[in-house]
Amino acid sequence: MRCKRIGAGAALAAGALAVTGLAFAPAALAVTPQTATISADCGTFGSGAATLTATQDGTAATVTVKSSAITAPIGLGEDSISSTLTLVKAGGGSVTFTGKENPAMAAGAPVEVGPLSGTVASGDSLEAFGGSLKMTVFGITITCTAAGPQSPGPFVFD
């Protein structure tokens, strides 16, 4: 009988410690807004609306860019586009997101690159307008720029 009481007491103590640990765990960091749209101009490769989706985990952040207005000129394999996205900081300077991540795309399919990885600081306010997205496919570099500020506003990282 005494072993059952000790076992039950130990289980209750372990449960209480687990709950306490959850209560004091650091809050997840978040970027706001998580999604923004821009009017992108990629020259002869197309122009139109593009969606940027940002995530954050501490100082690590990612941005994915998708556009149904800008399409793949030819069929492209998965992870075949080297991309560099430069976002402008509100206080000056910029942050670069890079990667070679993309789904396979058929000719004429909407373009999607990312998640592209970068490093942010708490309080960074980043905007696509004034920056660029450079995609290199088969040695050809395509540069896209935003025609105006992103909506609903810049990404602000916690």
Short mmCIF file of C-alpha atoms in Angstrom, two decimals:
data_model
loop_
_atom_site.label_atom_id
_atom_site.label_comp_id
_atom_site.label_asym_id
_atom_site.label_seq_id
_atom_site.Cartn_x
_atom_site.Cartn_y
_atom_site.Cartn_z
CA MET A 1 0.00 0.00 0.00
CA ARG A 2 2.80 2.38 0.88
CA CYS A 3 4.46 1.87 -2.57
CA LYS A 4 1.20 2.89 -4.28
CA ARG A 5 1.07 6.14 -2.27
CA ILE A 6 4.69 7.00 -3.07
CA GLY A 7 4.09 6.19 -6.76
CA ALA A 8 0.95 8.33 -6.86
CA GLY A 9 2.72 11.19 -5.06
CA ALA A 10 5.65 11.03 -7.49
CA ALA A 11 3.27 11.05 -10.46
CA LEU A 12 1.44 14.11 -9.08
CA ALA A 13 4.75 15.91 -8.46
CA ALA A 14 5.97 15.14 -11.99
CA GLY A 15 2.66 16.38 -13.43
CA ALA A 16 2.86 19.60 -11.43
CA LEU A 17 6.42 20.21 -12.66
CA ALA A 18 5.36 19.62 -16.25
CA VAL A 19 2.49 22.11 -15.96
CA THR A 20 4.80 24.66 -14.31
CA GLY A 21 7.31 24.20 -17.13
CA LEU A 22 4.61 24.93 -19.70
CA ALA A 23 3.52 28.03 -17.84
CA PHE A 24 7.05 29.46 -17.93
CA ALA A 25 7.92 28.32 -21.48
CA PRO A 26 8.81 31.23 -23.77
CA ALA A 27 6.00 32.50 -25.97
CA ALA A 28 6.26 31.72 -29.66
CA LEU A 29 7.53 34.64 -31.68
CA ALA A 30 5.36 35.90 -34.47
CA VAL A 31 5.55 38.17 -37.46
CA THR A 32 2.69 40.50 -38.35
CA PRO A 33 1.18 40.47 -40.81
CA GLN A 34 1.95 36.89 -41.81
CA THR A 35 0.86 37.54 -45.40
CA ALA A 36 1.21 40.61 -47.60
CA THR A 37 0.60 41.34 -51.27
CA ILE A 38 2.55 43.43 -53.74
CA SER A 39 2.25 44.42 -57.37
CA ALA A 40 5.37 42.80 -58.82
CA ASP A 41 7.11 43.76 -62.05
CA CYS A 42 9.38 41.10 -63.53
CA GLY A 43 9.98 42.84 -66.87
CA THR A 44 9.42 40.62 -69.90
CA PHE A 45 8.72 37.66 -67.60
CA GLY A 46 5.43 39.16 -66.38
CA SER A 47 3.87 41.41 -63.81
CA GLY A 48 0.96 41.37 -61.42
CA ALA A 49 -0.05 40.53 -57.89
CA ALA A 50 2.25 38.43 -55.73
CA THR A 51 1.76 37.12 -52.20
CA LEU A 52 4.57 37.05 -49.64
CA THR A 53 4.15 34.79 -46.59
CA ALA A 54 6.53 35.22 -43.66
CA THR A 55 7.28 33.01 -40.65
CA GLN A 56 9.59 33.50 -37.68
CA ASP A 57 11.34 31.25 -35.18
CA GLY A 58 13.57 33.38 -32.96
CA THR A 59 15.99 35.24 -35.23
CA ALA A 60 15.40 32.79 -38.10
CA ALA A 61 12.74 33.84 -40.57
CA THR A 62 11.44 32.60 -43.90
CA VAL A 63 9.51 34.20 -46.73
CA THR A 64 7.65 32.39 -49.52
CA VAL A 65 6.65 34.24 -52.70
CA LYS A 66 3.75 33.11 -54.91
CA SER A 67 2.23 34.74 -57.97
CA SER A 68 -0.41 33.51 -60.39
CA ALA A 69 0.23 36.60 -62.57
CA ILE A 70 3.88 35.64 -63.12
CA THR A 71 4.25 32.24 -64.71
CA ALA A 72 7.06 29.77 -65.39
CA PRO A 73 8.37 30.27 -68.93
CA ILE A 74 9.22 26.56 -69.20
CA GLY A 75 8.74 23.45 -67.08
CA LEU A 76 10.94 23.61 -63.99
CA GLY A 77 12.00 20.85 -61.63
CA GLU A 78 11.67 20.97 -57.87
CA ASP A 79 14.37 23.07 -56.15
CA SER A 80 15.78 24.32 -59.47
CA ILE A 81 15.46 28.10 -58.86
CA SER A 82 18.12 29.93 -56.85
CA SER A 83 16.39 32.93 -55.27
CA THR A 84 17.46 36.02 -53.36
CA LEU A 85 14.77 38.23 -51.85
CA THR A 86 15.91 41.59 -50.47
CA LEU A 87 13.52 43.41 -48.13
CA VAL A 88 14.15 46.98 -47.00
CA LYS A 89 14.36 47.86 -43.27
CA ALA A 90 12.27 50.79 -42.06
CA GLY A 91 15.29 52.41 -40.33
CA GLY A 92 17.66 51.86 -43.26
CA GLY A 93 19.52 48.87 -44.59
CA SER A 94 18.07 45.60 -45.79
CA VAL A 95 17.66 41.92 -44.98
CA THR A 96 18.33 39.19 -47.53
CA PHE A 97 16.45 35.89 -47.74
CA THR A 98 17.99 33.17 -49.89
CA GLY A 99 17.34 29.62 -50.92
CA LYS A 100 16.90 27.07 -53.65
CA GLU A 101 13.39 25.97 -52.75
CA ASN A 102 10.50 25.70 -55.19
CA PRO A 103 7.92 23.12 -56.18
CA ALA A 104 8.03 21.56 -59.64
CA MET A 105 6.22 23.82 -62.12
CA ALA A 106 4.87 23.14 -65.59
CA ALA A 107 5.28 25.77 -68.33
CA GLY A 108 2.71 28.49 -67.70
CA ALA A 109 2.21 27.50 -64.05
CA PRO A 110 2.16 30.17 -61.31
CA VAL A 111 5.62 30.93 -59.93
CA GLU A 112 6.38 29.97 -56.33
CA VAL A 113 9.73 30.22 -54.55
CA GLY A 114 10.57 29.54 -50.95
CA PRO A 115 10.68 29.25 -48.13
CA LEU A 116 13.69 31.54 -48.43
CA SER A 117 15.73 31.84 -45.23
CA GLY A 118 17.04 34.97 -43.53
CA THR A 119 17.97 36.39 -40.14
CA VAL A 120 15.91 39.07 -38.42
CA ALA A 121 16.14 41.03 -35.19
CA SER A 122 13.31 41.75 -32.80
CA GLY A 123 11.47 44.85 -34.00
CA ASP A 124 12.66 44.62 -37.63
CA SER A 125 10.10 46.20 -39.97
CA LEU A 126 10.67 44.87 -43.50
CA GLU A 127 9.09 46.04 -46.77
CA ALA A 128 9.31 44.64 -50.33
CA PHE A 129 9.02 48.08 -51.96
CA GLY A 130 12.57 49.25 -52.67
CA GLY A 131 13.90 45.69 -52.54
CA SER A 132 13.93 42.94 -55.15
CA LEU A 133 13.51 39.26 -55.88
CA LYS A 134 16.20 37.73 -58.07
CA MET A 135 15.55 34.24 -59.42
CA THR A 136 18.21 32.38 -61.37
CA VAL A 137 17.00 29.58 -63.64
CA PHE A 138 19.39 27.78 -66.01
CA GLY A 139 21.87 30.67 -65.71
CA ILE A 140 19.25 33.32 -66.54
CA THR A 141 18.53 35.87 -63.80
CA ILE A 142 15.03 37.29 -63.54
CA THR A 143 14.67 40.38 -61.36
CA CYS A 144 11.31 41.38 -59.93
CA THR A 145 10.56 44.59 -58.03
CA ALA A 146 7.50 45.87 -56.19
CA ALA A 147 5.65 48.70 -57.94
CA GLY A 148 4.52 50.12 -54.58
CA PRO A 149 4.34 49.39 -50.85
CA GLN A 150 3.10 45.99 -49.73
CA SER A 151 -0.39 45.63 -48.33
CA PRO A 152 -1.50 45.61 -45.53
CA GLY A 153 1.92 46.92 -44.50
CA PRO A 154 5.50 45.89 -43.72
CA PHE A 155 6.39 42.67 -41.92
CA VAL A 156 7.18 43.41 -38.26
CA PHE A 157 9.14 40.70 -36.45
CA ASP A 158 8.89 40.08 -32.68
#
